[in-house]
XYZ file of C-alpha atoms in Angstrom:
430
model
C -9.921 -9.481 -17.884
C -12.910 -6.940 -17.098
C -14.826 -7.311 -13.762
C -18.197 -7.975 -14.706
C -20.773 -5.634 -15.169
C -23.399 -5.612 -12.488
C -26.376 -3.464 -11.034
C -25.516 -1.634 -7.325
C -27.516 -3.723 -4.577
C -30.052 -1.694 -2.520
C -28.036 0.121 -0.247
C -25.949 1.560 -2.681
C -28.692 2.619 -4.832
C -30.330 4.398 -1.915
C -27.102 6.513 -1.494
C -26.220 6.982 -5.155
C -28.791 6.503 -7.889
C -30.144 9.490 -9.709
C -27.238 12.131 -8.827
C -23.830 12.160 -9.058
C -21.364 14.882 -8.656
C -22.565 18.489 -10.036
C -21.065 18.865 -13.333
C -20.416 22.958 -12.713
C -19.313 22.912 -9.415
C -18.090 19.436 -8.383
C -20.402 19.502 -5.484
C -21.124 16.388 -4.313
C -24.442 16.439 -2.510
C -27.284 17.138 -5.180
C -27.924 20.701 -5.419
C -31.183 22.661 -4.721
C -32.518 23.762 -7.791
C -34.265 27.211 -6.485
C -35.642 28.441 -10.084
C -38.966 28.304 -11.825
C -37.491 28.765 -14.953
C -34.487 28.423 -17.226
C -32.868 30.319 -19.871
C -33.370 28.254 -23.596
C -30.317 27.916 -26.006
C -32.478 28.973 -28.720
C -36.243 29.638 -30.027
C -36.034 26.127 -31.370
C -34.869 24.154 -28.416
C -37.629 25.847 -26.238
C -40.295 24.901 -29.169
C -38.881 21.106 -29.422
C -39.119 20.780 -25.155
C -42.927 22.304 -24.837
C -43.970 20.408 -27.951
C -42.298 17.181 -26.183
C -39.277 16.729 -29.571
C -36.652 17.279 -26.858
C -35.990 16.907 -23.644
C -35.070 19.628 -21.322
C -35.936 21.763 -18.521
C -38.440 24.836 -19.081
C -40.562 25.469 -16.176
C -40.089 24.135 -12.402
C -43.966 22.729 -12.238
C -43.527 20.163 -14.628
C -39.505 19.172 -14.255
C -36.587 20.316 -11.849
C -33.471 19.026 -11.853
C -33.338 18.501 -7.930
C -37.049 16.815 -8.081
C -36.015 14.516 -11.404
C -32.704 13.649 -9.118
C -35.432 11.784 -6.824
C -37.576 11.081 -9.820
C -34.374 8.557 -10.933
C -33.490 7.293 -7.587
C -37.062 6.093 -6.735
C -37.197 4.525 -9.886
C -34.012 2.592 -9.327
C -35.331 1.118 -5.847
C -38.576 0.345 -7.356
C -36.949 -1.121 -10.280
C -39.395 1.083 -12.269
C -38.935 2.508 -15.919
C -39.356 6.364 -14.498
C -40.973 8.254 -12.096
C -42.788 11.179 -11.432
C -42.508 13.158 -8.178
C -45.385 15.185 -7.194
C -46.697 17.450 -4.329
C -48.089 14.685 -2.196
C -49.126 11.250 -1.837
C -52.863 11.960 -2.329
C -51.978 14.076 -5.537
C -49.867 10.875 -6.438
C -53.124 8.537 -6.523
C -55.441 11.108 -7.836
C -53.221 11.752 -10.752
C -52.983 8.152 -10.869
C -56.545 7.858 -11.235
C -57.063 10.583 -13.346
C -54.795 9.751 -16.082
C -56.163 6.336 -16.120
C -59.884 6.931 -16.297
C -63.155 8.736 -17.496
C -65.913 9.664 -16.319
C -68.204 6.560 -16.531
C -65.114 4.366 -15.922
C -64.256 2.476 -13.001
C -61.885 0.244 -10.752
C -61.557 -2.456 -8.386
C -60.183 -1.105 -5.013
C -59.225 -2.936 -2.275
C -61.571 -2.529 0.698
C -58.730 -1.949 3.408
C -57.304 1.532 2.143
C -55.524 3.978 3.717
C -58.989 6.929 4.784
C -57.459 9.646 2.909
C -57.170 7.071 -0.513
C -61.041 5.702 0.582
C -62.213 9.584 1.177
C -61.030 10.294 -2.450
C -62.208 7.796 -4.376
C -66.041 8.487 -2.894
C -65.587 11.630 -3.877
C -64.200 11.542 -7.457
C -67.241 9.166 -7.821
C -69.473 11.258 -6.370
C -68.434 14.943 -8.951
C -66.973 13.155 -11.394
C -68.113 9.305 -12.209
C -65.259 8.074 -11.764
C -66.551 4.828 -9.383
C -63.979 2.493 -6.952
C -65.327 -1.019 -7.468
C -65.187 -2.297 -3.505
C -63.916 -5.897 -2.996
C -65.656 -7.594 -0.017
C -62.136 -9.145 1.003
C -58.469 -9.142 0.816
C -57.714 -12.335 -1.253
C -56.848 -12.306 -5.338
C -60.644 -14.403 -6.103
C -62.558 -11.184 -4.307
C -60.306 -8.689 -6.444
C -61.405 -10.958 -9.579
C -65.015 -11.061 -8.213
C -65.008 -6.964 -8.420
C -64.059 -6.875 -12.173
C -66.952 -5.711 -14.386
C -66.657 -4.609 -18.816
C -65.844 -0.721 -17.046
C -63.068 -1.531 -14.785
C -59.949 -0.190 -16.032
C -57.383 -0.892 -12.860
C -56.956 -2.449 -9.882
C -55.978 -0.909 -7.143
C -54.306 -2.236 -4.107
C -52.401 -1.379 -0.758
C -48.746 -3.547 -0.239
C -49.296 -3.529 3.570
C -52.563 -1.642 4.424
C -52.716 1.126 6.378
C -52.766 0.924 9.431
C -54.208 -2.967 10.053
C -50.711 -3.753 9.144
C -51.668 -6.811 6.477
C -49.434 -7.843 3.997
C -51.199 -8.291 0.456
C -51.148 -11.471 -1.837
C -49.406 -9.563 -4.620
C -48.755 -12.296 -7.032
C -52.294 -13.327 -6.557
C -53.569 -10.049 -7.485
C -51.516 -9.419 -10.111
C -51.977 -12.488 -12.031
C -55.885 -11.621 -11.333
C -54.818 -8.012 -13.534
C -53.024 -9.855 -16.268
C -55.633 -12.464 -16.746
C -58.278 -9.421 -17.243
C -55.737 -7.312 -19.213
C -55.718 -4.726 -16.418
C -52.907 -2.340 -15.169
C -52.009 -2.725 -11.210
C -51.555 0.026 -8.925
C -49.739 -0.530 -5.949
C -49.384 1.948 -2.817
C -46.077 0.832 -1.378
C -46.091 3.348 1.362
C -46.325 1.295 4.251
C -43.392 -1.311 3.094
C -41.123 0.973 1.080
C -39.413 -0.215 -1.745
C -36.855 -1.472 1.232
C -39.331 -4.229 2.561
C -41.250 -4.975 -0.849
C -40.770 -4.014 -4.237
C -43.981 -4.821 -6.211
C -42.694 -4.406 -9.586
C -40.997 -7.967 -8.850
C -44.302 -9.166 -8.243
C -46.668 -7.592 -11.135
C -47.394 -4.034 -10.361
C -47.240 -1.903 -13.180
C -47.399 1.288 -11.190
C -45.938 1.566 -8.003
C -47.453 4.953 -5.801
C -45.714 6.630 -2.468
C -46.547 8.897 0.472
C -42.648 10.222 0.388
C -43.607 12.095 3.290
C -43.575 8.164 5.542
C -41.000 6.090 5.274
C -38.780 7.666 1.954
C -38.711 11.567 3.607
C -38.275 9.686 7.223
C -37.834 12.931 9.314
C -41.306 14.437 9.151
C -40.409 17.404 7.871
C -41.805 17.155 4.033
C -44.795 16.501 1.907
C -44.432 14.992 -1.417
C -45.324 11.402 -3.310
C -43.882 9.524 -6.111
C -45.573 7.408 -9.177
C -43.757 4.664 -10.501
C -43.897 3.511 -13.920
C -42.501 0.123 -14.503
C -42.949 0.049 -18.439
C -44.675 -2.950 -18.488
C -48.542 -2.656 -19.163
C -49.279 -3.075 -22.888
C -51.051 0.060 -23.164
C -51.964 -0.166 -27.096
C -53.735 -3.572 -26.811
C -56.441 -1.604 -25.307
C -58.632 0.702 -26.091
C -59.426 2.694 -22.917
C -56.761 4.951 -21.953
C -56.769 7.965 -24.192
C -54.241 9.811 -22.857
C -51.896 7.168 -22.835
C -52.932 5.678 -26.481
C -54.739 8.398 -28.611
C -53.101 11.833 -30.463
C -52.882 15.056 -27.885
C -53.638 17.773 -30.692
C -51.784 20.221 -28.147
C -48.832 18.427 -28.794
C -48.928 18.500 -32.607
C -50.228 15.035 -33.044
C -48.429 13.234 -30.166
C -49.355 10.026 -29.556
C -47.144 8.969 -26.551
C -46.558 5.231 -27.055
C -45.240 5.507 -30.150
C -42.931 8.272 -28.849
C -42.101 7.153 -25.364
C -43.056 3.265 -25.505
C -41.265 2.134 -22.563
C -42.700 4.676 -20.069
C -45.709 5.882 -21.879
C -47.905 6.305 -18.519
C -45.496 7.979 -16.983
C -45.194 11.046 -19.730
C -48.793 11.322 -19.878
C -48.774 11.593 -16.384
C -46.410 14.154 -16.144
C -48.258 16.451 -19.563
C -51.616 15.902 -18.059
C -50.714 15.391 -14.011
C -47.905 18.636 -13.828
C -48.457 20.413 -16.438
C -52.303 20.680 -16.939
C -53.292 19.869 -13.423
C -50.249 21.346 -12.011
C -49.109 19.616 -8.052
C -45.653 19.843 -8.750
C -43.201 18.999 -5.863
C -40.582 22.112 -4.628
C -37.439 21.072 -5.043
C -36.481 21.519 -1.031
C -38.794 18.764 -0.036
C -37.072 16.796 -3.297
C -33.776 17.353 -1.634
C -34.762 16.381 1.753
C -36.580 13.175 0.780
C -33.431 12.833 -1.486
C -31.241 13.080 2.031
C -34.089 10.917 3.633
C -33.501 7.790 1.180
C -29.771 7.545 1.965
C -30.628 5.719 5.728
C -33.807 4.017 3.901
C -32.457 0.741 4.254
C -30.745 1.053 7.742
C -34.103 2.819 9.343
C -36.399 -0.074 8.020
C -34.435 -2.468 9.634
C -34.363 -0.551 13.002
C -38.392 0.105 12.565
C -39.477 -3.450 11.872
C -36.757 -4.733 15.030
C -38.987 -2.262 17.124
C -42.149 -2.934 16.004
C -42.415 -6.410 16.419
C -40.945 -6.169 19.883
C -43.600 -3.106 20.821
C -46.599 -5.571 19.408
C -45.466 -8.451 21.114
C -45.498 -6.782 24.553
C -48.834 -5.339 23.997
C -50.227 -9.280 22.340
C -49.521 -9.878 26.207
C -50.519 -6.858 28.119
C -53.909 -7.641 30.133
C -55.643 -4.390 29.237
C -55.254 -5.193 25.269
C -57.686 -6.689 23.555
C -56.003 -7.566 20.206
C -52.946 -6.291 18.112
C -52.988 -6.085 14.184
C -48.985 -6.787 13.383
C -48.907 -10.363 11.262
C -45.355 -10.112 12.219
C -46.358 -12.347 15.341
C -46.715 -15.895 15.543
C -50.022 -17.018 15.153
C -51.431 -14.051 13.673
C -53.449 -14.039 10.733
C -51.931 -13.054 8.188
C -48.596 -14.666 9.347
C -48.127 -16.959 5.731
C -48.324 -13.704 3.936
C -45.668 -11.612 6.114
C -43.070 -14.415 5.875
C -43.352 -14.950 2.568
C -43.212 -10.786 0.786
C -42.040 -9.085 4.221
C -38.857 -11.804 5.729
C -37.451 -8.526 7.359
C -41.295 -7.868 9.053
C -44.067 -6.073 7.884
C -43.225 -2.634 8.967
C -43.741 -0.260 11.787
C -47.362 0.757 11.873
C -50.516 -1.231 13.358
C -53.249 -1.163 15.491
C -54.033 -2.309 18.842
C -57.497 -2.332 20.944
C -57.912 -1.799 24.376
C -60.486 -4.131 26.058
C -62.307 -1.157 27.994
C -63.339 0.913 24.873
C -63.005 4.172 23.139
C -62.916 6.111 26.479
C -59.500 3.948 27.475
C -57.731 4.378 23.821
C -58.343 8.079 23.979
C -56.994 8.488 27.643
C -53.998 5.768 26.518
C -53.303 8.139 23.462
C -53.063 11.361 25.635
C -51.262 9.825 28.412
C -48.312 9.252 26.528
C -45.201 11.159 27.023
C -42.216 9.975 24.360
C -44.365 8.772 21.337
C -46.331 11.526 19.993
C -49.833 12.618 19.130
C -49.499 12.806 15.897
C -51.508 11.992 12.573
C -48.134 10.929 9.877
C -47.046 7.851 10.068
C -43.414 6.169 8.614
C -41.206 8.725 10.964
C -38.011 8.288 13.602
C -39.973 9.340 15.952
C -42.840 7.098 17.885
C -46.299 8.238 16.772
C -49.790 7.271 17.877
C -53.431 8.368 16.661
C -57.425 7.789 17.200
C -57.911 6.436 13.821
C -61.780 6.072 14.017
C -61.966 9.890 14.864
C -59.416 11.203 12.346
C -57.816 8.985 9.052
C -60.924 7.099 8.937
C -63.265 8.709 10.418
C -65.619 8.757 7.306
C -65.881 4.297 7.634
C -69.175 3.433 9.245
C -68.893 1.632 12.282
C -68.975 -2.038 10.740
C -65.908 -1.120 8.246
C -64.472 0.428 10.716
C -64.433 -2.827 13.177
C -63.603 -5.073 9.928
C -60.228 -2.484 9.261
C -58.876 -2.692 12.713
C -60.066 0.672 13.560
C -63.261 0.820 15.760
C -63.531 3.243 18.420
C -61.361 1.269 21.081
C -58.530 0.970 18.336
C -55.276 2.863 18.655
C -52.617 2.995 15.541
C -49.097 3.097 16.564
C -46.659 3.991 14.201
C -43.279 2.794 15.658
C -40.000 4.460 15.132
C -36.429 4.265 15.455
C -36.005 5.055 19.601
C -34.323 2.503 21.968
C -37.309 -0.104 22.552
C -36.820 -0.349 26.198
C -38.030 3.210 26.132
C -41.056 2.759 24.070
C -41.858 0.423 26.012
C -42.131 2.164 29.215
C -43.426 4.724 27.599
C -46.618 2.318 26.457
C -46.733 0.897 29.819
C -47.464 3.898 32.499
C -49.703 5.398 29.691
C -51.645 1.787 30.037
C -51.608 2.170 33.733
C -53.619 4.976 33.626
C -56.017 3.494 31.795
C -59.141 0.963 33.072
């Protein structure tokens, strides 16, 4: 009798999906691609790849086999369709974007986003009328309050950077398919390890690779998901997606690729027009990176809620961000999409101001000074004067960022450690 057939849990896919021994060589680890081009069989095959008949490798910007190694293996933890693996995670939501919309279109964004995601949506507005539809809160009825005839997406954080709040999801999503609206999801903060939003309605899933996926802090890169499920031809508003591309005699790329149309037109219009292609060393060390994935996220969240609840106690801290806690807001939400905890990075305020978080911040000797977040190593940063410095002062105190706010990203060092570590840095503080 056969063993049944089954998919590989988690772990395994971490280690394994995407590559498998090298076909030439019998080497094990996925090789480093180091071309920009490769040699065609024939006139015709290298007419039926650029004109999308065939697929194949032609030119390193828009495919590599190292980077389409990571391409498959984020796909399989997202539980996506494909992928497409790009330069960084801000060139992962403006091709996002991009591909998506128009100029006079526009979107319903969450209004706790990660400053770099905030900084360029005002400015694709701003050159190119491409406008971020604010909600004024965090639950699915102020998503659905956003919604006007030009939206096109919603867009959404998993666990929002860096207040540390875990999003309703389901609630959102159901919001989308009720409007007939694709969901984005950043899934940075929670890696496909903690949360996998596919299983709860996204239809594109977008990563930083350079947090939690790379781990080390040693690459840039980001990822789009496609999870195949958006009906794309019901509407009428994505012409990249729907309508002919003359360029690629007549394409229309959901007849052709119907089960990860966004992510193709993402990858004609995203790589090979706009061109932020990822090099396929930082492929192969985020490749490396994904392997401990699951064994690091346990080890971060185990840390982080032990480093939050000291400083929930600690008489010079005003308040700590980490739902995580008991009691916290936010605490329904964490239990029910984060079980394991909702990550390693939050914020913290010290009750004598922005003079006592900037003296904290430099007084600290193991965790760095440092602006990434998602790494082994401890990390702490000024938010309100750096990743979001560009809130005004009210969004900034409604994010958990003001000007007494510290963000903390917590990493994989023995706690007792970090912990001293927090506490003679607090000492020297009023």
């Amino acid at each position: 009798m056969m063993s049944e057939t089954r998919s590989p849990r988690f772990a395994t896919q971490a280690i394994h999906a995407g590559a498998s021994p090298d076909p030439a060589t019998g080497a094990r680890v996925q090789p480093i691609y180091f071309t920009n081009g490769f040699v065609f069989d024939s006139t015709e095959q290298a007419a039926d790849i650029f004109a999308m008949r065939r697929t194949g490798f032609s030119y390193s910007r828009g495919s590599n086999p190292t980077v389409a190694a990571l391409e498959r293996r984020v796909a399989a933890l997202e539980g996506a369709k494909a992928a497409i693996a790009v330069a960084s995670g801000q060139s992962a939501v403006l091709l996002v974007l991009m591909t998506l919309m128009k100029s006079g279109d526009a979107y319903v964004a969450s209004s706790r986003l990660f400053g770099g995601s905030l900084g360029l949506m005002r400015r694709l507005d701003g050159r190119y009328d491409i406008k971020p539809q604010f909600t004024k809160g965090l639950r699915p009825e102020d998503f659905e309050a956003a919604i006007s005839p030009e939206t096109r997406a919603i867009v959404c954080e998993s666990i929002v950077n860096p207040c540390a709040t875990v999003m309703d999801l389901d609630g959102i999503a159901a919001v989308a398919r009720r409007h007939g609206l694709p969901l984005i999801v950043d899934n940075t903060l929670a890696s496909p390890a903690l949360i996998r939003p596919i299983e709860h309605g996204a239809d594109i899933v977008v990563h930083s690779t350079s947090k939690f996926l790379g781990g080390s802090g040693q690459t840039i890169g980001g990822i789009i998901c496609d999870a195949g499920s958006f009906e794309w031809t019901k509407h009428g508003h994505y012409n990249l997606i729907t309508d002919p591309w003359p360029d690629y005699d007549g394409l229309v790329i959901t007849e052709r690729f119907p089960d990860i149309s966004f992510a193709v037109a993402c990858r004609l219009f995203g790589l090979r027009d706009l061109g932020p292609g990822l090099s396929p060393m930082n492929a192969f060390l985020t490749l490396t990176g994904i392997e401990t994935l699951p064994l690091r996220m346990e080890r971060h969240c185990a840390n982080a809620r032990v480093v939050a609840a000291h400083l929930k106690e600690h008489p010079k801290v005003a308040w700590v961000s980490y739902p995580g806690l008991p009691g916290q807001p936010g605490q329904a939400l964490a239990e029910r999409y984060v079980p394991q905890g909702p990550g390693s990075i939050f914020t913290f305020a010290l009750k004598a101001g922005e003079a006592s978080a900037l003296k904290f911040i430099t007084s600290l000797e193991l965790i760095s000074h440092l602006v990434n977040i998602g790494e082994i190593k401890s990390l702490a940063i000024h938010p309100a004067t750096t990743t979001h410095r560009q809130l005004d002062d009210s969004d900034k105190e409604a994010a958990c960022v003001g000007p007494n706010s510290v963000r903390l990203s917590i990493g994989l060092e023995n706690v007792e450690d970090l912990i001293a570590d927090i506490d003679q840095a607090l000492a020297q503080v009023e």
